[in-house]
Amino acid sequence: MNKDKNIGIAAYGETKITMGGGRSAYDMGAEVLSVILQMTGFELSEIDGLAVAETMSDTANPFWPAYMADMLGLSPTWLECLGLGGVSAVGGVARAVAAIEAGFCTTVLVLSTDAQSSRNQSEQGGQRLEFQYPTGLRGPVGAFGLLTQRYRHLHDLDDRALAKLAVTQRSHGLLNPNACEKLRKPLTIEDYLKSKTVSDPLRMLDSVMVCDGANGVLVTTRQKARQKGLDKFVVPTAYAELTNYKAFDPEAEITESGFSVIGPKALAKAGMKPTDVAMFHPYDDFLIAILLQLEQIGFCSTGEGSRFILEHDFTFEGDIPLNTGGGQISAGQPGLAGGGVNLTEAVRQMFCEGGDRQVKSVHNALVTGIGTIPIGRNWASSGVLVLEQ
């Protein structure tokens, strides 16, 4: 992937994350594009590729990507609709690089936008309604309650480790003006430990709050970026993705995910080890997901996640800066645009535009995505993207 490092991210854009903001996904997507155009000097006619993620609010429309392109005033020669949930943003970057390498287009807007907290029009079929929801497990909170309980049964899960993640990300969210205002309140370890149980053993502060928002990045060639006078350029150097890990195993271990395969694979492609990662931006719909990714990508051994978290500093000034914008946990999850929250923050940091939360070492970043939550197995889709200067 991108062996010559001639294709990369030249700009990013993000709306403020809101709770029940009432704006449409089209409207917020247009704001992101406007920010990117102002940042780069690109004209609409120069953006000839669009990769847009599906939504919970608007993609009952079967022509969603074409309508979005029309609303944005784009006439793409390459158009992609991504239905990978939280993997869609990092997956969109990888696909944009491939499309440019193949000559389908030269400049791609990778866009995620959703107004889920204002209107949820999704219908998640398959076996959910028929065979899963009647058990009383309503969606991701129920699934992750089971997953967390299973991990606690198999391994040592220290609640103080999860509390540390919550407090660290909240401290980052307080420094992020785009974070949802409802979440921009200080949080202590005691606050986390005392928060109410929502799906035993999950606490309320283990989970994201569904919001509205949009984000995106512009992927183009180094030559085009230079023509526009852009000197900030982040290069995707490795990507790996897996959906339905162990799909044919009826007794698959629920705590195991595709990250155990693709995490080491992506790092190997980039010629890196976990100790080489300058900052980590994992998908964080639930805190236990961060712990599992640390283990399965290879930062520590299986069952050692709690110890590893307690032994390391994950603040933006620490040895493993983690979700320096607060992540979805403390900035808000803008529906299926949630996967772009941490991607946008990684690019912001690598552009050295992190403000009061700026990380010192920005030579690389590891960004992940998670998509779809089935019952009885781990999340369905996993994606890992390596970014380098």
C-alpha positions as MATLAB code, in Angstrom:
seq = 'MNKDKNIGIAAYGETKITMGGGRSAYDMGAEVLSVILQMTGFELSEIDGLAVAETMSDTANPFWPAYMADMLGLSPTWLECLGLGGVSAVGGVARAVAAIEAGFCTTVLVLSTDAQSSRNQSEQGGQRLEFQYPTGLRGPVGAFGLLTQRYRHLHDLDDRALAKLAVTQRSHGLLNPNACEKLRKPLTIEDYLKSKTVSDPLRMLDSVMVCDGANGVLVTTRQKARQKGLDKFVVPTAYAELTNYKAFDPEAEITESGFSVIGPKALAKAGMKPTDVAMFHPYDDFLIAILLQLEQIGFCSTGEGSRFILEHDFTFEGDIPLNTGGGQISAGQPGLAGGGVNLTEAVRQMFCEGGDRQVKSVHNALVTGIGTIPIGRNWASSGVLVLEQ';
ca = [
       0.000    0.000    0.000;
       1.323    3.411   -1.032;
       4.907    2.122   -1.282;
       6.258    5.361   -2.753;
       4.430    7.427   -0.096;
       3.163    9.752   -2.815;
      -0.477    9.632   -1.671;
      -1.595   11.060    1.621;
      -3.943   13.198    3.680;
      -3.565   16.891    2.900;
      -6.429   18.288    5.002;
      -9.130   17.453    7.513;
     -12.400   18.978    8.648;
     -14.781   18.426   11.546;
     -17.988   19.906   12.896;
     -18.668   20.407   16.563;
     -20.296   17.289   18.008;
     -23.790   18.030   19.327;
     -26.607   16.232   21.108;
     -29.844   16.452   19.145;
     -28.550   19.301   17.017;
     -31.304   18.912   14.409;
     -29.071   19.380   11.360;
     -29.101   16.866    8.514;
     -26.155   14.689    7.588;
     -26.032   16.532    4.262;
     -25.747   19.901    5.992;
     -22.957   18.787    8.314;
     -21.123   17.071    5.458;
     -21.192   20.323    3.516;
     -19.636   22.128    6.478;
     -16.759   19.643    6.557;
     -16.149   20.086    2.832;
     -16.247   23.874    3.207;
     -13.598   23.735    5.927;
     -11.370   21.536    3.771;
     -11.727   23.785    0.719;
     -10.797   26.821    2.804;
      -7.828   24.991    4.325;
      -6.406   23.822    1.006;
      -7.493   26.143   -1.792;
      -8.828   23.176   -3.775;
     -11.776   23.875   -6.061;
     -14.875   21.678   -6.079;
     -14.053   20.576   -9.612;
     -10.680   19.238   -8.455;
     -12.254   16.737   -6.047;
     -13.035   13.801   -8.329;
     -13.511   11.065   -5.715;
     -15.914   10.618   -2.803;
     -15.956    7.871   -0.180;
     -18.885    8.380    2.171;
     -19.912    6.298    5.169;
     -23.435    5.052    5.682;
     -25.502    6.580    8.479;
     -28.180    5.759   11.019;
     -30.092    8.919   10.030;
     -30.137    9.178    6.232;
     -29.074    6.030    4.423;
     -32.466    4.471    4.165;
     -31.967    6.288    0.851;
     -30.500    3.630   -1.478;
     -28.813    6.332   -3.567;
     -27.113    7.940   -0.567;
     -23.594    8.447   -2.002;
     -24.863    9.894   -5.301;
     -27.259   12.222   -3.480;
     -24.475   13.323   -1.141;
     -22.195   14.067   -4.084;
     -25.008   16.084   -5.675;
     -25.652   18.046   -2.466;
     -21.943   18.849   -2.189;
     -21.682   19.932   -5.819;
     -19.283   17.110   -6.720;
     -19.076   15.112   -9.968;
     -16.841   12.212   -8.920;
     -15.242    9.761  -11.317;
     -14.990    7.354   -8.384;
     -17.744    6.960   -5.793;
     -17.712    4.641   -2.786;
     -20.300    3.939   -0.067;
     -18.912    2.277    3.049;
     -21.090    0.132    5.305;
     -18.444   -0.892    7.827;
     -19.738    1.154   10.741;
     -16.838    2.506   12.758;
     -14.330    1.029   10.285;
     -15.699    3.143    7.431;
     -13.416    6.146    8.006;
     -10.091    4.275    8.102;
     -11.371    1.890    5.443;
     -12.325    4.877    3.309;
      -8.779    6.231    3.484;
      -7.349    2.878    2.403;
      -9.801    2.617   -0.490;
      -9.097    6.209   -1.548;
      -5.367    5.436   -1.741;
      -6.106    2.345   -3.839;
      -8.436    4.291   -6.156;
      -5.821    6.993   -6.754;
      -3.137    4.363   -7.346;
      -5.440    2.671   -9.871;
      -6.019    5.941  -11.724;
      -9.748    6.173  -11.024;
      -9.384    9.628   -9.498;
      -6.781   12.035   -8.145;
      -8.318   13.685   -5.069;
     -10.804   12.020   -2.708;
     -12.996   13.377    0.062;
     -13.401   10.656    2.710;
     -16.523   11.797    4.534;
     -18.410   10.588    7.614;
     -21.559   12.410    8.748;
     -24.565   11.327   10.798;
     -27.397   12.871   12.792;
     -28.345    9.799   14.804;
     -29.328   11.616   17.992;
     -31.720   13.827   16.004;
     -33.319   11.030   13.996;
     -32.560    7.324   13.798;
     -34.084    5.722   10.714;
     -31.975    2.581   10.655;
     -33.393   -0.906   10.332;
     -30.810   -3.514   11.252;
     -32.176   -6.758    9.898;
     -30.463  -10.108    9.674;
     -30.968  -12.205   12.776;
     -31.130   -9.357   15.258;
     -34.887   -8.959   15.587;
     -35.727  -12.628   15.135;
     -33.172  -14.361   17.322;
     -31.236  -11.833   19.394;
     -33.259   -8.912   20.673;
     -35.994  -11.110   22.244;
     -33.405  -12.141   24.843;
     -33.666   -8.626   26.262;
     -30.215   -7.530   25.148;
     -30.963   -4.233   23.473;
     -28.140   -3.493   21.099;
     -24.464   -2.775   21.778;
     -24.804   -2.107   25.514;
     -26.210   -5.594   26.072;
     -23.616   -7.207   23.821;
     -20.709   -5.437   25.482;
     -22.121   -6.287   28.903;
     -21.831   -9.968   27.972;
     -18.387   -9.461   26.472;
     -17.106   -7.645   29.570;
     -18.527  -10.269   31.892;
     -16.852  -13.011   29.863;
     -13.492  -11.218   29.964;
     -13.838  -10.769   33.724;
     -14.472  -14.502   34.050;
     -11.386  -15.431   32.017;
      -8.927  -12.778   33.144;
      -8.125  -10.203   35.768;
     -10.180   -7.107   34.934;
      -9.303   -4.245   37.253;
     -12.001   -1.559   37.329;
      -9.318    0.991   38.175;
      -7.790    0.411   34.726;
     -11.071    1.201   32.991;
     -11.478    4.198   35.295;
      -8.033    5.427   34.272;
      -9.004    5.261   30.600;
     -12.226    7.157   31.290;
     -10.496    9.908   33.251;
      -7.646   10.236   30.740;
      -9.986   10.596   27.788;
     -12.198   13.040   29.672;
      -9.174   15.202   30.444;
      -8.464   15.256   26.700;
     -12.087   16.009   25.855;
     -12.014   19.049   28.122;
      -9.279   20.455   25.861;
     -11.256   19.766   22.678;
     -13.593   22.611   21.660;
     -15.362   20.282   19.186;
     -16.387   17.853   21.944;
     -20.057   17.691   22.884;
     -20.739   20.281   25.592;
     -22.661   17.779   27.720;
     -19.453   15.753   28.086;
     -17.099   18.654   28.779;
     -17.198   18.188   32.532;
     -14.315   17.006   34.768;
     -14.332   13.348   35.730;
     -12.574   11.527   38.564;
     -11.850    7.859   39.170;
     -14.421    7.955   41.977;
     -17.024    9.372   39.574;
     -16.431    6.439   37.240;
     -16.578    3.798   39.981;
     -19.809    5.274   41.361;
     -21.572    5.629   37.999;
     -24.692    3.517   37.616;
     -24.681    0.048   36.079;
     -26.456   -0.063   32.717;
     -25.716   -3.646   31.615;
     -23.938   -5.585   34.340;
     -21.001   -5.097   34.690;
     -20.989   -2.099   32.324;
     -21.293    1.306   33.935;
     -22.808    4.333   32.242;
     -19.332    5.853   31.911;
     -18.071    2.769   30.049;
     -20.147    3.708   27.029;
     -20.401    6.418   24.381;
     -23.219    8.939   24.125;
     -24.826    8.995   20.671;
     -24.633   12.463   19.101;
     -24.666   14.285   15.749;
     -21.621   15.423   13.806;
     -19.410   15.069   10.760;
     -15.758   14.758    9.876;
     -13.598   14.077    6.870;
     -10.151   14.055    5.321;
      -8.872   14.904    1.865;
      -6.678   12.253    0.235;
      -4.584   13.325   -2.744;
      -1.135   13.067   -4.290;
       1.929   14.750   -2.880;
       2.341   16.579   -6.195;
      -1.151   18.121   -6.002;
      -0.611   19.092   -2.367;
       2.606   20.882   -3.308;
       0.874   22.659   -6.179;
      -1.522   24.094   -3.609;
       1.357   25.132   -1.357;
       0.431   22.596    1.318;
       3.395   21.488    3.400;
       1.460   19.302    5.866;
       0.999   15.797    4.506;
       0.242   12.582    6.403;
       0.895    9.290    4.626;
      -1.150    6.081    5.119;
       1.521    3.380    4.975;
      -0.320    0.249    6.068;
      -3.883   -0.962    6.440;
      -5.544   -4.238    7.396;
      -9.218   -5.122    7.735;
     -11.250   -8.182    8.692;
     -14.996   -8.774    8.904;
     -16.722  -11.675   10.684;
     -13.693  -13.130   12.425;
     -14.194  -16.895   12.874;
     -17.569  -16.688   11.147;
     -17.743  -20.469   10.716;
     -16.955  -21.248   14.357;
     -20.210  -21.647   16.333;
     -18.255  -21.621   19.592;
     -15.937  -18.673   18.889;
     -14.572  -16.997   21.998;
     -16.491  -13.734   22.398;
     -13.488  -11.820   23.744;
     -11.401  -12.549   20.633;
     -11.668  -10.199   17.654;
     -10.194   -9.623   14.228;
      -7.614   -7.319   15.786;
      -5.627  -10.369   16.871;
      -5.017  -10.994   13.164;
      -4.966   -7.555   11.561;
      -3.209   -5.602   14.319;
       0.112   -7.439   13.996;
      -0.424   -7.632   10.213;
      -0.773   -3.860    9.770;
       2.211   -3.122   11.991;
       4.325   -5.659   10.115;
       3.372   -4.065    6.791;
       4.616   -0.734    8.154;
       7.787   -2.312    9.548;
       6.738   -1.380   13.074;
       6.290   -2.953   16.500;
       3.776   -1.779   19.120;
       6.631   -0.063   20.973;
       7.219    2.075   17.861;
       3.724    3.600   17.976;
       3.956    7.318   18.791;
       0.246    7.704   19.572;
      -2.756    5.409   19.621;
      -6.251    6.388   18.500;
      -8.402    3.268   19.013;
     -12.101    3.080   18.330;
     -13.713    3.467   21.746;
     -17.446    2.875   21.793;
     -16.803    1.047   25.092;
     -13.755    1.220   27.346;
     -13.322   -2.556   27.340;
     -12.796   -2.313   23.566;
      -9.653   -0.244   24.153;
      -8.294   -2.829   26.567;
      -8.972   -5.680   24.136;
      -7.291   -3.814   21.298;
      -4.194   -3.150   23.402;
      -3.939   -6.883   24.014;
      -4.791   -8.163   20.560;
      -2.741   -5.668   18.564;
       0.218   -6.710   20.693;
       0.928   -3.933   23.175;
       0.616   -6.558   25.907;
      -0.325  -10.223   26.346;
      -3.872  -11.556   26.583;
      -5.215  -10.982   30.077;
      -2.568   -8.350   30.852;
      -4.592   -5.351   29.680;
      -5.438   -4.020   33.141;
      -1.841   -4.205   34.305;
      -0.584   -2.571   31.108;
      -3.042    0.317   31.434;
      -2.158    0.938   35.071;
       1.571    0.926   34.269;
       1.463    3.437   31.390;
       0.691    7.122   30.933;
      -1.935    7.618   28.214;
      -2.231   11.392   28.483;
      -1.149   13.561   25.564;
       2.123   14.127   27.434;
       2.581   10.438   28.274;
       4.449    7.509   26.768;
       1.382    6.280   24.799;
      -0.881    9.266   24.023;
      -4.379    7.853   23.593;
      -7.400    9.453   21.890;
      -6.100   12.925   22.532;
      -9.351   14.599   21.504;
     -11.298   12.659   24.131;
     -12.258    9.848   21.801;
     -15.916    9.041   21.287;
     -16.247    8.308   25.000;
     -15.576   11.931   25.969;
     -16.126   13.886   22.747;
     -19.315   12.075   21.721;
     -20.174    9.480   19.088;
     -21.722   11.172   16.044;
     -23.554    8.027   14.976;
     -21.762    6.069   12.267;
     -19.437    9.054   11.794;
     -17.865    8.009   15.083;
     -15.084    6.159   13.313;
     -13.824    9.448   11.901;
     -13.544   11.206   15.276;
     -10.261    9.533   16.191;
      -8.947    9.579   12.606;
      -9.452   13.337   12.382;
      -7.736   13.824   15.720;
      -4.748   11.742   14.640;
      -4.315   13.890   11.526;
      -4.743   17.084   13.567;
      -1.995   15.958   15.909;
       0.321   15.001   13.053;
      -0.274   18.461   11.547;
       0.832   19.840   14.978;
      -2.514   21.609   15.360;
      -3.523   19.977   18.650;
      -3.381   23.203   20.635;
      -3.305   22.713   24.403;
      -3.300   18.943   23.952;
      -0.542   18.748   21.341;
       1.541   15.564   21.437;
       5.310   15.983   21.238;
       6.170   13.003   19.039;
       4.034   12.943   15.888;
       6.057   10.829   13.467;
       3.304    8.177   13.328;
      -0.120    7.223   14.602;
      -2.130    4.015   14.839;
      -5.878    4.453   14.214;
      -8.501    1.713   14.455;
     -12.160    1.108   13.727;
     -14.851   -1.286   14.941;
     -18.123   -1.995   13.149;
     -21.305   -3.954   13.831;
     -22.066   -5.639   17.147;
     -23.482   -9.168   16.803;
     -24.584  -11.161   19.838;
     -22.594  -14.280   20.667;
     -19.391  -13.185   18.910;
     -17.152  -10.159   19.083;
     -17.687   -7.079   16.901;
     -17.951   -7.982   13.224;
     -15.533   -5.585   11.475;
     -12.060   -4.536   12.593;
      -9.747   -2.086   10.816;
      -6.227   -0.831   11.549;
      -4.573    2.111    9.753;
      -0.963    3.238   10.184;
      -0.221    6.888    9.444;
       3.308    8.282    9.101;
       4.920   11.624    8.333;
];
